[in-house]
Amino acid sequence: MLIDSGSKCNSPLEKSFPKFRGVTVQIPIDQSVKPVVQPYRRIPIPLEEKVAKKLKELKDADIIEEVNEPSPWVSPIVPVLKERSRRSAYLCRYEESQPSNYKGKPSTSNNE
């Protein structure tokens, strides 16, 4: 992933998710990998309220956005209750759609 380093970010004193303005991002995509639509997984009833609250929090922070049209890639939400903090973390089951030869993490360097 390439990010233009000349972009502006919100102040480090802000306690919100960092927002970059005027950022150019290029994500390399292996065109040989076919999109995967994973099946819907039911959220346990006792966690529905926590999941809804977390989704609203992520949407309000501009980290995620609602999609109202079909997408070739679909991953279910898998809520995991963390023991220490008693807060829920929400993960996507991505291993099925991850290429088997994938070894790295996204990078902000220009060397890729």
Coordinates of N, CA and C in Angstrom, one line a residue:
M1 N 0.9 -1.2 0.0 CA 0.0 0.0 0.0 C 0.9 1.2 0.0
L2 N 0.6 2.2 -0.8 CA 1.4 3.4 -0.9 C 0.6 4.6 -0.4
I3 N 1.2 5.4 0.4 CA 0.5 6.6 0.9 C 1.4 7.8 0.7
D4 N 0.7 8.8 0.1 CA 1.4 10.1 -0.1 C 1.8 10.7 1.2
S5 N 3.1 10.9 1.5 CA 3.6 11.3 2.8 C 3.4 12.8 3.0
G6 N 2.9 13.5 2.0 CA 2.7 15.0 2.1 C 1.3 15.3 2.6
S7 N 0.6 14.3 3.1 CA -0.8 14.6 3.6 C -0.8 15.2 5.0
K8 N -1.9 15.7 5.3 CA -2.1 16.3 6.7 C -2.9 15.4 7.5
C9 N -2.6 15.3 8.8 CA -3.3 14.4 9.7 C -3.8 15.3 10.9
N10 N -4.9 14.8 11.6 CA -5.3 15.6 12.7 C -4.2 15.6 13.8
S11 N -4.4 16.5 14.7 CA -3.4 16.7 15.8 C -3.2 15.5 16.6
P12 N -1.9 15.2 17.0 CA -1.7 14.1 17.9 C -2.3 14.2 19.3
L13 N -2.7 15.4 19.6 CA -3.4 15.7 20.9 C -4.9 15.2 20.9
E14 N -5.4 15.1 19.7 CA -6.8 14.6 19.6 C -6.9 13.1 20.0
K15 N -7.9 12.7 20.6 CA -8.1 11.4 21.1 C -9.0 10.6 20.1
S16 N -9.0 10.9 18.9 CA -9.9 10.3 17.9 C -9.0 9.5 16.9
F17 N -9.7 8.7 16.1 CA -9.0 7.9 15.1 C -8.3 8.9 14.1
P18 N -7.1 8.6 13.7 CA -6.4 9.6 12.8 C -7.1 9.7 11.5
K19 N -7.2 10.9 11.0 CA -7.9 11.1 9.7 C -6.8 11.8 8.8
F20 N -6.6 11.3 7.7 CA -5.7 11.9 6.7 C -6.5 12.6 5.6
R21 N -6.1 13.8 5.4 CA -6.8 14.5 4.3 C -5.9 14.6 3.1
G22 N -6.4 14.5 1.9 CA -5.7 14.6 0.7 C -4.7 13.4 0.5
V23 N -5.1 12.2 1.0 CA -4.2 11.1 0.9 C -4.5 10.3 -0.4
T24 N -3.4 9.9 -1.0 CA -3.5 9.0 -2.2 C -3.1 7.6 -1.8
V25 N -4.0 6.6 -1.9 CA -3.7 5.3 -1.5 C -3.8 4.4 -2.7
Q26 N -2.8 3.5 -2.8 CA -2.8 2.5 -3.9 C -2.6 1.1 -3.2
I27 N -3.6 0.3 -3.4 CA -3.6 -1.1 -2.8 C -3.4 -2.1 -3.9
P28 N -2.2 -2.8 -3.9 CA -2.1 -3.8 -4.9 C -3.0 -5.0 -4.7
I29 N -3.7 -5.4 -5.8 CA -4.6 -6.5 -5.7 C -4.2 -7.5 -6.7
D30 N -4.1 -8.8 -6.3 CA -3.8 -9.9 -7.1 C -5.1 -10.2 -7.9
Q31 N -5.1 -9.9 -9.2 CA -6.3 -10.1 -10.0 C -6.6 -11.6 -10.2
S32 N -5.7 -12.5 -9.9 CA -6.0 -14.0 -10.0 C -6.9 -14.5 -8.8
V33 N -7.0 -13.7 -7.8 CA -7.8 -14.1 -6.6 C -9.2 -13.8 -6.9
K34 N -10.1 -14.8 -6.8 CA -11.5 -14.5 -7.0 C -12.2 -14.0 -5.8
P35 N -13.1 -13.1 -5.9 CA -13.9 -12.6 -4.7 C -14.6 -13.7 -4.0
V36 N -14.7 -13.5 -2.7 CA -15.4 -14.6 -1.9 C -16.5 -13.9 -1.1
V37 N -17.7 -14.6 -1.2 CA -18.8 -14.2 -0.4 C -19.0 -15.2 0.7
Q38 N -18.6 -14.9 1.9 CA -18.7 -15.8 3.0 C -20.2 -15.8 3.6
P39 N -20.7 -16.9 4.1 CA -22.0 -16.9 4.6 C -22.2 -16.1 5.8
Y40 N -23.4 -15.6 6.0 CA -23.8 -14.8 7.2 C -23.7 -15.7 8.4
R41 N -23.1 -15.1 9.5 CA -23.0 -15.8 10.8 C -23.9 -15.1 11.8
R42 N -24.8 -15.8 12.4 CA -25.7 -15.2 13.4 C -24.9 -14.7 14.6
I43 N -25.2 -13.5 15.1 CA -24.6 -12.9 16.3 C -25.4 -13.4 17.5
P44 N -24.7 -13.9 18.5 CA -25.4 -14.4 19.7 C -26.3 -13.3 20.3
I45 N -27.5 -13.6 20.6 CA -28.4 -12.6 21.2 C -27.8 -11.7 22.3
P46 N -27.1 -12.3 23.3 CA -26.5 -11.5 24.3 C -25.5 -10.4 23.8
L47 N -25.0 -10.6 22.6 CA -23.9 -9.7 22.1 C -24.5 -8.7 21.1
E48 N -25.8 -8.9 20.7 CA -26.3 -8.0 19.6 C -26.2 -6.5 20.0
E49 N -26.5 -6.2 21.2 CA -26.5 -4.8 21.6 C -25.0 -4.2 21.5
K50 N -24.1 -5.0 22.0 CA -22.6 -4.6 22.0 C -22.1 -4.5 20.5
V51 N -22.6 -5.4 19.7 CA -22.1 -5.3 18.3 C -22.7 -4.1 17.6
A52 N -24.0 -3.8 17.9 CA -24.6 -2.6 17.3 C -24.0 -1.3 17.8
K53 N -23.6 -1.3 19.1 CA -22.9 -0.1 19.7 C -21.6 0.1 19.0
K54 N -20.8 -1.0 18.9 CA -19.5 -1.0 18.3 C -19.6 -0.5 16.8
L55 N -20.5 -1.1 16.1 CA -20.7 -0.7 14.7 C -21.0 0.8 14.6
K56 N -21.9 1.3 15.4 CA -22.2 2.8 15.4 C -21.0 3.6 15.8
E57 N -20.2 3.1 16.8 CA -19.0 3.8 17.1 C -18.0 3.9 16.0
L58 N -17.8 2.8 15.3 CA -16.9 2.7 14.1 C -17.4 3.6 13.0
K59 N -18.7 3.6 12.8 CA -19.3 4.4 11.7 C -19.2 5.9 12.0
D60 N -19.4 6.3 13.3 CA -19.3 7.7 13.7 C -17.9 8.2 13.7
A61 N -16.9 7.3 13.9 CA -15.5 7.7 13.8 C -15.0 7.7 12.4
D62 N -15.9 7.4 11.4 CA -15.5 7.3 10.0 C -14.5 6.2 9.6
I63 N -14.5 5.2 10.4 CA -13.6 4.0 10.2 C -14.3 3.1 9.2
I64 N -15.6 2.9 9.3 CA -16.3 2.0 8.4 C -17.5 2.9 7.8
E65 N -18.1 2.4 6.7 CA -19.2 3.0 6.2 C -20.2 2.0 5.7
E66 N -21.5 2.4 5.7 CA -22.6 1.5 5.4 C -22.5 1.3 3.8
V67 N -22.8 0.1 3.4 CA -22.9 -0.3 2.0 C -24.3 -0.8 1.7
N68 N -24.9 -0.1 0.7 CA -26.3 -0.5 0.4 C -26.4 -1.1 -1.0
E69 N -25.3 -1.7 -1.5 CA -25.4 -2.3 -2.8 C -24.6 -3.6 -2.8
P70 N -24.8 -4.5 -3.7 CA -24.0 -5.7 -3.7 C -22.5 -5.5 -3.8
S71 N -21.8 -6.4 -3.1 CA -20.3 -6.3 -3.1 C -19.8 -7.7 -3.4
P72 N -18.7 -7.8 -4.2 CA -18.2 -9.1 -4.6 C -17.4 -9.7 -3.4
W73 N -17.1 -8.9 -2.4 CA -16.4 -9.5 -1.2 C -17.3 -9.3 0.0
V74 N -17.6 -10.4 0.7 CA -18.4 -10.3 1.9 C -17.8 -11.1 3.0
S75 N -17.6 -10.5 4.2 CA -17.1 -11.3 5.4 C -18.0 -11.0 6.5
P76 N -18.3 -12.1 7.3 CA -19.2 -11.9 8.5 C -18.4 -11.2 9.6
I77 N -19.2 -10.6 10.5 CA -18.7 -10.1 11.8 C -18.6 -11.3 12.8
V78 N -17.5 -11.4 13.4 CA -17.4 -12.4 14.5 C -17.0 -11.7 15.8
P79 N -18.0 -11.6 16.7 CA -17.7 -10.9 17.9 C -17.0 -11.8 18.9
V80 N -15.9 -11.2 19.5 CA -15.1 -12.0 20.5 C -15.1 -11.1 21.8
L81 N -15.6 -11.7 22.9 CA -15.6 -11.0 24.2 C -14.2 -11.2 24.8
K82 N -13.5 -10.1 25.0 CA -12.2 -10.1 25.6 C -12.3 -10.2 27.1
E83 N -11.6 -11.1 27.7 CA -11.7 -11.4 29.2 C -11.3 -10.2 30.0
R84 N -10.1 -9.6 29.7 CA -9.6 -8.5 30.6 C -10.5 -7.4 30.7
S85 N -10.9 -6.8 29.6 CA -11.6 -5.5 29.7 C -13.1 -5.7 29.7
R86 N -13.6 -6.9 29.4 CA -15.0 -7.2 29.3 C -15.7 -6.4 28.2
R87 N -14.9 -5.9 27.2 CA -15.4 -5.2 26.1 C -15.3 -6.2 24.9
S88 N -16.1 -6.0 23.9 CA -16.1 -6.9 22.8 C -15.2 -6.4 21.7
A89 N -14.4 -7.2 21.1 CA -13.7 -6.9 19.9 C -14.4 -7.6 18.7
Y90 N -14.3 -7.0 17.5 CA -15.1 -7.5 16.4 C -14.1 -7.8 15.3
L91 N -14.1 -9.0 14.9 CA -13.2 -9.5 13.9 C -13.9 -10.1 12.7
C92 N -13.3 -10.0 11.5 CA -13.8 -10.7 10.3 C -13.0 -12.0 10.1
R93 N -13.7 -13.0 9.7 CA -13.1 -14.3 9.4 C -12.5 -14.1 8.0
Y94 N -11.3 -13.8 7.9 CA -10.7 -13.5 6.5 C -9.8 -14.6 6.0
E95 N -9.5 -15.6 6.8 CA -8.6 -16.6 6.3 C -9.0 -17.3 5.0
E96 N -10.3 -17.5 4.8 CA -10.8 -18.1 3.6 C -10.6 -17.3 2.4
S97 N -10.5 -16.0 2.5 CA -10.3 -15.2 1.3 C -8.9 -14.7 1.1
Q98 N -8.0 -15.0 2.1 CA -6.6 -14.6 2.0 C -5.9 -15.6 1.1
P99 N -5.1 -15.0 0.2 CA -4.3 -15.9 -0.7 C -3.4 -16.7 0.1
S100 N -3.2 -18.0 -0.3 CA -2.3 -18.9 0.5 C -0.9 -18.5 0.5
N101 N -0.4 -17.7 -0.5 CA 1.0 -17.2 -0.5 C 1.2 -15.9 0.2
Y102 N 0.1 -15.3 0.8 CA 0.2 -14.0 1.5 C 1.2 -14.1 2.7
K103 N 2.2 -13.2 2.7 CA 3.2 -13.3 3.8 C 3.4 -12.0 4.5
G104 N 2.9 -10.9 3.9 CA 3.2 -9.6 4.5 C 2.0 -8.8 5.0
K105 N 2.3 -7.6 5.5 CA 1.2 -6.7 6.0 C 1.3 -5.5 5.1
P106 N 0.1 -4.8 5.1 CA 0.2 -3.5 4.3 C 1.3 -2.6 4.8
S107 N 1.9 -1.9 3.9 CA 3.0 -1.1 4.2 C 2.8 0.4 3.7
T108 N 3.4 1.3 4.4 CA 3.3 2.7 4.0 C 4.5 3.1 3.2
S109 N 5.4 2.2 3.0 CA 6.7 2.6 2.2 C 6.4 2.6 0.7
N110 N 7.3 3.3 0.0 CA 7.2 3.4 -1.4 C 8.0 2.4 -2.1
N111 N 8.5 1.4 -1.4 CA 9.3 0.3 -2.0 C 8.6 -0.8 -2.6
E112 N 7.3 -0.9 -2.5 CA 6.6 -2.0 -2.9 C 6.1 -1.9 -4.3

